[in-house]
Short mmCIF file of C-alpha atoms and ligand atoms in Angstrom, two decimals:
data_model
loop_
_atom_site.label_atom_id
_atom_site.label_comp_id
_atom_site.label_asym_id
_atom_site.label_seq_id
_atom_site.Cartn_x
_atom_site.Cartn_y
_atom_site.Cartn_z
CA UNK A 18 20.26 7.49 2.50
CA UNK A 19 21.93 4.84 0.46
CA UNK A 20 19.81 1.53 -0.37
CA UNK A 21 20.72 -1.29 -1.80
CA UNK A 22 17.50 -3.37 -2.70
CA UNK A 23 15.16 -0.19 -3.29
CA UNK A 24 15.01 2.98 -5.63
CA UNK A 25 13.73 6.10 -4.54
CA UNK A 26 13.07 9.36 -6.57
CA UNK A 27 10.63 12.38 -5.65
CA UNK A 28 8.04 13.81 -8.68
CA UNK A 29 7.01 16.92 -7.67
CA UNK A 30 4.69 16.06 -3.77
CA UNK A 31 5.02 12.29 -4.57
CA UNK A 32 7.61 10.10 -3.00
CA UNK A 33 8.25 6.95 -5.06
CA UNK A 34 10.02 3.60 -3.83
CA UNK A 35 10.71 0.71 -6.83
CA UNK A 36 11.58 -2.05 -5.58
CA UNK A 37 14.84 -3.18 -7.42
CA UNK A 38 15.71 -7.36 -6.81
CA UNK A 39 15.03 -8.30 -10.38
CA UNK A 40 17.06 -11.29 -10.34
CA UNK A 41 14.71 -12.32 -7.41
CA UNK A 42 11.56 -11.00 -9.25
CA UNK A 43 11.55 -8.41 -6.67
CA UNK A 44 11.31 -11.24 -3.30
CA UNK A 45 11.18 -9.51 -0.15
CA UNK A 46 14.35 -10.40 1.75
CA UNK A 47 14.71 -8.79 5.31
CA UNK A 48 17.43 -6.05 3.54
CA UNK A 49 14.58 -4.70 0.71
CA UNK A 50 11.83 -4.73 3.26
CA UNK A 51 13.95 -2.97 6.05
CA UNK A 52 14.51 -0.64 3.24
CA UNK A 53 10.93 -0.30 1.92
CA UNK A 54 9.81 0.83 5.39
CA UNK A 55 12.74 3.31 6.01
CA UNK A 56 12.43 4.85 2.66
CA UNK A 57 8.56 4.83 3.10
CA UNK A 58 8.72 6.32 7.04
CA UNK A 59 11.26 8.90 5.53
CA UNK A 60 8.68 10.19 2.98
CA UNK A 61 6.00 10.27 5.72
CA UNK A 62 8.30 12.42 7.42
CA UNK A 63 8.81 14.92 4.77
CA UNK A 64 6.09 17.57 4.31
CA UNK A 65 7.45 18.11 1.10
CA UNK A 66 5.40 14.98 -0.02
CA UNK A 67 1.97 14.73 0.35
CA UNK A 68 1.77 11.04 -1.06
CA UNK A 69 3.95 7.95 -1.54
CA UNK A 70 3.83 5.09 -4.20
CA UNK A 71 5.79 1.88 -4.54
CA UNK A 72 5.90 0.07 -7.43
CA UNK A 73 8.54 -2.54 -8.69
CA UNK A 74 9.02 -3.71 -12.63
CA UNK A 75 7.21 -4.53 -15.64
CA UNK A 76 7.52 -8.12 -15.20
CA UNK A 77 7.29 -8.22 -11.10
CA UNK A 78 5.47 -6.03 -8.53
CA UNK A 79 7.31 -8.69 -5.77
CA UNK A 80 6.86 -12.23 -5.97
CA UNK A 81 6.66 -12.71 -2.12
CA UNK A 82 8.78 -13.40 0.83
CA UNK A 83 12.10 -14.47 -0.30
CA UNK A 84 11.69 -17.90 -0.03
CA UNK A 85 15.42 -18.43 -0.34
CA UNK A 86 16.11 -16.70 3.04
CA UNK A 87 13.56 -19.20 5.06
CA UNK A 88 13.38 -21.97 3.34
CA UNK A 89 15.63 -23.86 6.16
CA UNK A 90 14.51 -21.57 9.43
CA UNK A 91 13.19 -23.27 12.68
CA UNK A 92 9.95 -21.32 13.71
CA UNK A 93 12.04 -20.32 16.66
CA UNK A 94 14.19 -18.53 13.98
CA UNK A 95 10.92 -17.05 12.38
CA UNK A 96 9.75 -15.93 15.92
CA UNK A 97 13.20 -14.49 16.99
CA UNK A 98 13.41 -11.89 14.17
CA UNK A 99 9.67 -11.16 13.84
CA UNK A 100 9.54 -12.59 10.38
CA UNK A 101 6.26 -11.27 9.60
CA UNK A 102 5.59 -8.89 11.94
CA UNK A 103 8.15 -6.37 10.24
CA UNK A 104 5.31 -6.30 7.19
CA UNK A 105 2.99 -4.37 10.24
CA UNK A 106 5.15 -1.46 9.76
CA UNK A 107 2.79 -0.31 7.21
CA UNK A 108 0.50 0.34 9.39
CA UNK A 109 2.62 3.53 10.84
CA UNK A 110 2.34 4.98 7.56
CA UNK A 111 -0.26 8.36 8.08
CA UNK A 112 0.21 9.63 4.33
CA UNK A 113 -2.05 7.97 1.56
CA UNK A 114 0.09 4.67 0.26
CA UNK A 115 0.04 3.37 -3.45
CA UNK A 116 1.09 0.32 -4.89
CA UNK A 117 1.41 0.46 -8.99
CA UNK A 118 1.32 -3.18 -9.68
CA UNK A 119 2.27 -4.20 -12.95
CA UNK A 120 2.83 -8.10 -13.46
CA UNK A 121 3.38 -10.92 -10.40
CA UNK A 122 2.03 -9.68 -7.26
CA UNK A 123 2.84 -12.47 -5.42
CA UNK A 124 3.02 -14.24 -1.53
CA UNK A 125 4.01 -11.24 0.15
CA UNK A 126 3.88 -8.96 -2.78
CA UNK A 127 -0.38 -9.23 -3.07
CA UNK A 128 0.30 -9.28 0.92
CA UNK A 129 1.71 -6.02 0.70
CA UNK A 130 0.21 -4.39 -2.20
CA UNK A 131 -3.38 -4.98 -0.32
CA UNK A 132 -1.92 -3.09 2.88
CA UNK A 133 -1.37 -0.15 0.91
CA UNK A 134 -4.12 2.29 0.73
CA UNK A 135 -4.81 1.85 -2.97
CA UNK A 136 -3.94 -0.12 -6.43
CA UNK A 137 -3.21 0.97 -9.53
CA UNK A 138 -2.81 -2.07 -11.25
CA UNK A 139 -1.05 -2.69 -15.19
CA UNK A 140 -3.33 -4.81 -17.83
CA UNK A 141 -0.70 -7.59 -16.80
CA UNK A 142 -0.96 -7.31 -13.10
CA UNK A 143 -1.05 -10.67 -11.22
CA UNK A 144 -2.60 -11.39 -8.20
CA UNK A 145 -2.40 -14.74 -5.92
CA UNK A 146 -1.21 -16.48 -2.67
CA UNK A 147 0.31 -19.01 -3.85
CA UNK A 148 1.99 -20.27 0.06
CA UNK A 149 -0.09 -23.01 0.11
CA UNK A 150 1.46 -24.39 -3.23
CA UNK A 151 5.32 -24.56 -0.87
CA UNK A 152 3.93 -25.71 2.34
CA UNK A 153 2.49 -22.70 4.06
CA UNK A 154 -0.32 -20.17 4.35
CA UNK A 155 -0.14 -16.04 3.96
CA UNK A 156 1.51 -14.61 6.87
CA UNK A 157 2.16 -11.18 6.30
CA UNK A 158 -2.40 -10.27 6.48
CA UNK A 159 -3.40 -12.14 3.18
CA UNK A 160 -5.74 -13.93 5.03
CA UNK A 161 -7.35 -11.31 6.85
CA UNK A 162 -7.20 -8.45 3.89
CA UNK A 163 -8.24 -10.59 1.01
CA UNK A 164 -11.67 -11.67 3.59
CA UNK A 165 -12.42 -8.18 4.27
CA UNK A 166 -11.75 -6.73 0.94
CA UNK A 167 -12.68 -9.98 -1.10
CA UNK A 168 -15.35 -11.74 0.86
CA UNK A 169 -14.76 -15.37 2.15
CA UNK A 170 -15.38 -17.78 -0.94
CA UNK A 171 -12.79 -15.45 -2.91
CA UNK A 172 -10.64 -15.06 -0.34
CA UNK A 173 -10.80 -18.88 0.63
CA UNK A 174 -10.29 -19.98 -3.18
CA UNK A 175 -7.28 -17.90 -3.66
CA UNK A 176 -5.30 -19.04 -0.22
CA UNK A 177 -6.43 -22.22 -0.43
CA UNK A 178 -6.65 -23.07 -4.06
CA UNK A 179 -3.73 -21.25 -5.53
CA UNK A 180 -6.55 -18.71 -7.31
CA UNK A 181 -4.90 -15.98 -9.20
CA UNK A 182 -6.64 -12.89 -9.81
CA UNK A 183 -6.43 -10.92 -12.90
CA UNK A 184 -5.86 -7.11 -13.29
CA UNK A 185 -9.60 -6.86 -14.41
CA UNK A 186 -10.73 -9.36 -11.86
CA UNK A 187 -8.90 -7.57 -9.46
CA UNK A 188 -10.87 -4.35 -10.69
CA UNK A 189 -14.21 -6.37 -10.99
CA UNK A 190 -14.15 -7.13 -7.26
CA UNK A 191 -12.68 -4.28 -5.94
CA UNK A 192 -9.49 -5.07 -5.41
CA UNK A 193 -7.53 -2.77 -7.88
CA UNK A 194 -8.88 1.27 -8.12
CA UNK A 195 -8.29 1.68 -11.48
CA UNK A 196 -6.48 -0.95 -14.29
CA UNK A 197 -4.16 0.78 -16.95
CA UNK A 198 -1.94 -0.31 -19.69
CA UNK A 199 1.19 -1.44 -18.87
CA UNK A 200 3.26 1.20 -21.21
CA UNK A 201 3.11 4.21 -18.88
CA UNK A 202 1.31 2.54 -16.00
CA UNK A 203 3.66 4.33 -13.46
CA UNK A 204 2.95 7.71 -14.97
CA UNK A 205 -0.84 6.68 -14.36
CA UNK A 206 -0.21 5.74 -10.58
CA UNK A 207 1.84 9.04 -10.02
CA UNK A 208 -0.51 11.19 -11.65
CA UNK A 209 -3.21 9.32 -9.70
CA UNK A 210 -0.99 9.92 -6.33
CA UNK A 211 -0.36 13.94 -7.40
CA UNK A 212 -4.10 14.58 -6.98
CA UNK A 213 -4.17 13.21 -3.51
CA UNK A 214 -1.19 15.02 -2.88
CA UNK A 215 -2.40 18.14 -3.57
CA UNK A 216 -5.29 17.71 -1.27
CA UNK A 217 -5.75 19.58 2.08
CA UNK A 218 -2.69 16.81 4.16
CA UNK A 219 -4.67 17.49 7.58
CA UNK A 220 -7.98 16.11 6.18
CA UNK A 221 -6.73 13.12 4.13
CA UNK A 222 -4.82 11.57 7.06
CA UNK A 223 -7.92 12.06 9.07
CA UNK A 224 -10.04 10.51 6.49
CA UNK A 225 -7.32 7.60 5.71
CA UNK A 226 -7.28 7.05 9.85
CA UNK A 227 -11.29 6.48 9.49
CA UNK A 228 -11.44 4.75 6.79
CA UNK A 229 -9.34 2.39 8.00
CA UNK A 230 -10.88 2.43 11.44
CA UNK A 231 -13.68 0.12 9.57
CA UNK A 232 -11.70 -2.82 9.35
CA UNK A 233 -10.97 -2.53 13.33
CA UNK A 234 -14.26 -1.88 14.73
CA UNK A 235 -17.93 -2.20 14.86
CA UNK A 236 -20.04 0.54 13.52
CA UNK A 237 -21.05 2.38 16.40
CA UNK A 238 -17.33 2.55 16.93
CA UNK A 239 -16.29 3.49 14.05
CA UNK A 240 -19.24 6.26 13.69
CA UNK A 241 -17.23 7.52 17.06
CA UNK A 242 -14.01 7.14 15.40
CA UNK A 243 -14.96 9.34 11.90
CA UNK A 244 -16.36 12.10 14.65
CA UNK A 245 -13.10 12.11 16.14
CA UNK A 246 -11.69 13.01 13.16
CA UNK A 247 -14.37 15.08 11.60
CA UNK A 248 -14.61 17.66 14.37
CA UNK A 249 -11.04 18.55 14.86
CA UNK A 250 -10.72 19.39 11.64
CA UNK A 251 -12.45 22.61 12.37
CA UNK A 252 -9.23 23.71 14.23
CA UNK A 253 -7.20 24.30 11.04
CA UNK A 254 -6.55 26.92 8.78
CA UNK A 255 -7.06 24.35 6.09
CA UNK A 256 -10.78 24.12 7.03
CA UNK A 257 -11.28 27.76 7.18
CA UNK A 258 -9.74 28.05 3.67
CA UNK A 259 -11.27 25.07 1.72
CA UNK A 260 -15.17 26.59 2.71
CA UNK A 261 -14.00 29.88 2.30
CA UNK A 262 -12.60 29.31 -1.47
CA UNK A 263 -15.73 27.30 -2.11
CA UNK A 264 -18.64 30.21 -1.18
CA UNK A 265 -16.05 32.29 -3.03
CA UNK A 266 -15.73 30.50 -5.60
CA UNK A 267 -12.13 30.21 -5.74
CA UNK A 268 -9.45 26.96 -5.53
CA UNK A 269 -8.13 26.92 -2.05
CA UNK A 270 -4.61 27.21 -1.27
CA UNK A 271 -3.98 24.82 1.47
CA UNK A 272 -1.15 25.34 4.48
CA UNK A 273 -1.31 21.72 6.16
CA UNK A 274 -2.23 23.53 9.26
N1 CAA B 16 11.79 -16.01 -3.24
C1 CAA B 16 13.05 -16.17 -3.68
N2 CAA B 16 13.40 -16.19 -4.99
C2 CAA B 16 12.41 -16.02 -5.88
C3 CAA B 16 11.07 -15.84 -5.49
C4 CAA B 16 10.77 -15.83 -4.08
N3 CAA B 16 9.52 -15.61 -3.58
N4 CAA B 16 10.30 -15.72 -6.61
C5 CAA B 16 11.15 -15.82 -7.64
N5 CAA B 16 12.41 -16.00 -7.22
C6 CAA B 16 13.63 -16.17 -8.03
C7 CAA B 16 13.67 -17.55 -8.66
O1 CAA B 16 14.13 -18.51 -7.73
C8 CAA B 16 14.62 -17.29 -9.81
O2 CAA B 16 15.92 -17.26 -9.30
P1 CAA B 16 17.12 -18.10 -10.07
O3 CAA B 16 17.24 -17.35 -11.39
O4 CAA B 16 18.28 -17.91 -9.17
O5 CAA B 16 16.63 -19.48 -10.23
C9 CAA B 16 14.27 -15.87 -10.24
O6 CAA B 16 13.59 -15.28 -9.12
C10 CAA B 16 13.35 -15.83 -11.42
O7 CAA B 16 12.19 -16.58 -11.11
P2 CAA B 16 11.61 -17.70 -12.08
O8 CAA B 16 12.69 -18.34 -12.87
O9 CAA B 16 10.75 -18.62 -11.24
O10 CAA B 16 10.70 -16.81 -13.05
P3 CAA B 16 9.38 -17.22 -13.83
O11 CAA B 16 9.07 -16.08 -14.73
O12 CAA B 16 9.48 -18.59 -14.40
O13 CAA B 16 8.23 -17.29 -12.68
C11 CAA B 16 7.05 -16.51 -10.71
C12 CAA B 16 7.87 -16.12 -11.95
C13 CAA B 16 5.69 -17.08 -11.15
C14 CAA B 16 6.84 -15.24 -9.92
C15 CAA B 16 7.81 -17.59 -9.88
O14 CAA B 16 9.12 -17.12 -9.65
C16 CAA B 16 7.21 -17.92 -8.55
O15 CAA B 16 6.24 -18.68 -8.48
N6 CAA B 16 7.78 -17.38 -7.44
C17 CAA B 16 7.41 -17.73 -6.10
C18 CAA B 16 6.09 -17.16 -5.66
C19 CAA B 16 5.74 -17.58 -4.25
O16 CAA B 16 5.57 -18.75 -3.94
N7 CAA B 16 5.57 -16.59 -3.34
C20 CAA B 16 5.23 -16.82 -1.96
C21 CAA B 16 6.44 -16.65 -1.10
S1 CAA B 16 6.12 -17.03 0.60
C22 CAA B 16 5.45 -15.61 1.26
O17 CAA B 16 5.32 -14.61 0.61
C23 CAA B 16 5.08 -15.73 2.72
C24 CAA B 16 4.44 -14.52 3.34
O18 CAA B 16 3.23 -14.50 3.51
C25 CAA B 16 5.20 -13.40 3.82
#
């Protein structure tokens, strides 16, 4: 596949997508994020990779929506080519999702970097929503994520007030996993991603699925939706393995069956 907006590579069971518009500090136009989900659904795909990270520069995870691109559009023209519904393709994704954030994570780039599954974040990463500053609010879930994972005060101050988090702020309230210095901070996320994938596949898409069945449901629900997963589970090889290594004492050697 040849892409124009996006870099991919593969390190060992991790499939990595950089997001390459630096002239644009890394703005989504409908090209890089028609690429981001291809490249992302084509890793999914691949059992050769058991986890995926995207990341963009030093300077800019992705400073948003490409403002450029919409600046004159009708809503009609919004509507007509789904303008923000093409950011729910994310949701498709069944493998764990990283975003290594170093610098602006901006607009659509926070937008996006909270969809994923987790954050490694750089010393220098950059949080906000910063729509309201150019007319507009969050459309691409800012509103909705940053409530859930932020609370509403937070989440209010940041897409109404212009509030920019820092990489330890985003740490201190529980937005980033883990904050690491920016030399390297790629390395970090990968090595971060490596563990994951070389995890049992079957049970951490079952556990990603319920874990994200919180945010849907209430909890009776989503105490049915974690037994859904949990039981099945005891169909695969996988399962049989993992407690048989552990009483013998052994590291299992998973199949992803
Ligand atoms: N869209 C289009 N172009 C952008 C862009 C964006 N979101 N962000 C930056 N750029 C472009 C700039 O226009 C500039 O291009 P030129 O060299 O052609 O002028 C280039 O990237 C470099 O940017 P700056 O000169 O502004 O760099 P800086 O270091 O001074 O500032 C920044 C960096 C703070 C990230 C600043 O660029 C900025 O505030 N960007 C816009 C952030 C924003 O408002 N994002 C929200 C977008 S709307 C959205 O995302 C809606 C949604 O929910 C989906």
């Amino acid at each position: 596949m040849t892409y124009t907006t996006i870099l991919t590579e593969i390190r060992r069971r991790v499939g990595i997508v950089t997001l390459n518009r630096p002239q644009a500090m890394n703005a989504f136009n409908s090209t890089m994020l028609t690429e981001l989900f291809d490249a992302l659904e084509a890793f999914d795909a691949d059992e050769n990779i058991g986890a995926m990270i995207v990341t963009g520069n030093e300077k800019a995870f992705a400073a948003g929506a490409d403002i450029k691109e919409m600046a004159y559009a009708s809503p009609f023209e919004m509507i007509g080519q789904g303008r923000v519904e093409k950011w729910d393709r994310i949701r498709g994704i069944k493998k764990v999702v990283i975003a290594a954030v170093s610098g602006w994570a901006l607009g659509g780039g926070c937008e996006f970097a909270i969809s994923c599954d987790m954050i490694i974040a750089s010393e220098s990463a950059k949080f906000g929503q910063p729509e309201i500053t150019i007319g507009v609010i969050p459309g691409a879930g800012g509103t909705q994520r940053l409530a859930r994972l932020l609370g509403k005060n937070l989440a209010m101050e940041m897409v109404i007030n212009n509030r920019t988090l820092t990489a330890a702020e985003a740490l201190q309230f529980g937005l980033a996993n883990r904050v690491v210095p920016v030399d390297g901070y790629l390395d970090a996320a990968v090595a971060f991603a490596e563990e994951i994938a070389a995890r049992a596949p079957l049970a951490v898409r079952m556990a990603k699925d319920a874990v994200n069945a919180a945010f849907e449901t209430t909890l009776t629900e989503g105490l049915k939706a974690e037994k859904r997963n949990f039981y099945p589970l005891f169909s695969t090889e996988d399962q049989k393995e993992g407690m048989k290594a552990f009483i013998e004492k052994r590291k299992p050697n998973w199949k992803g069956r």
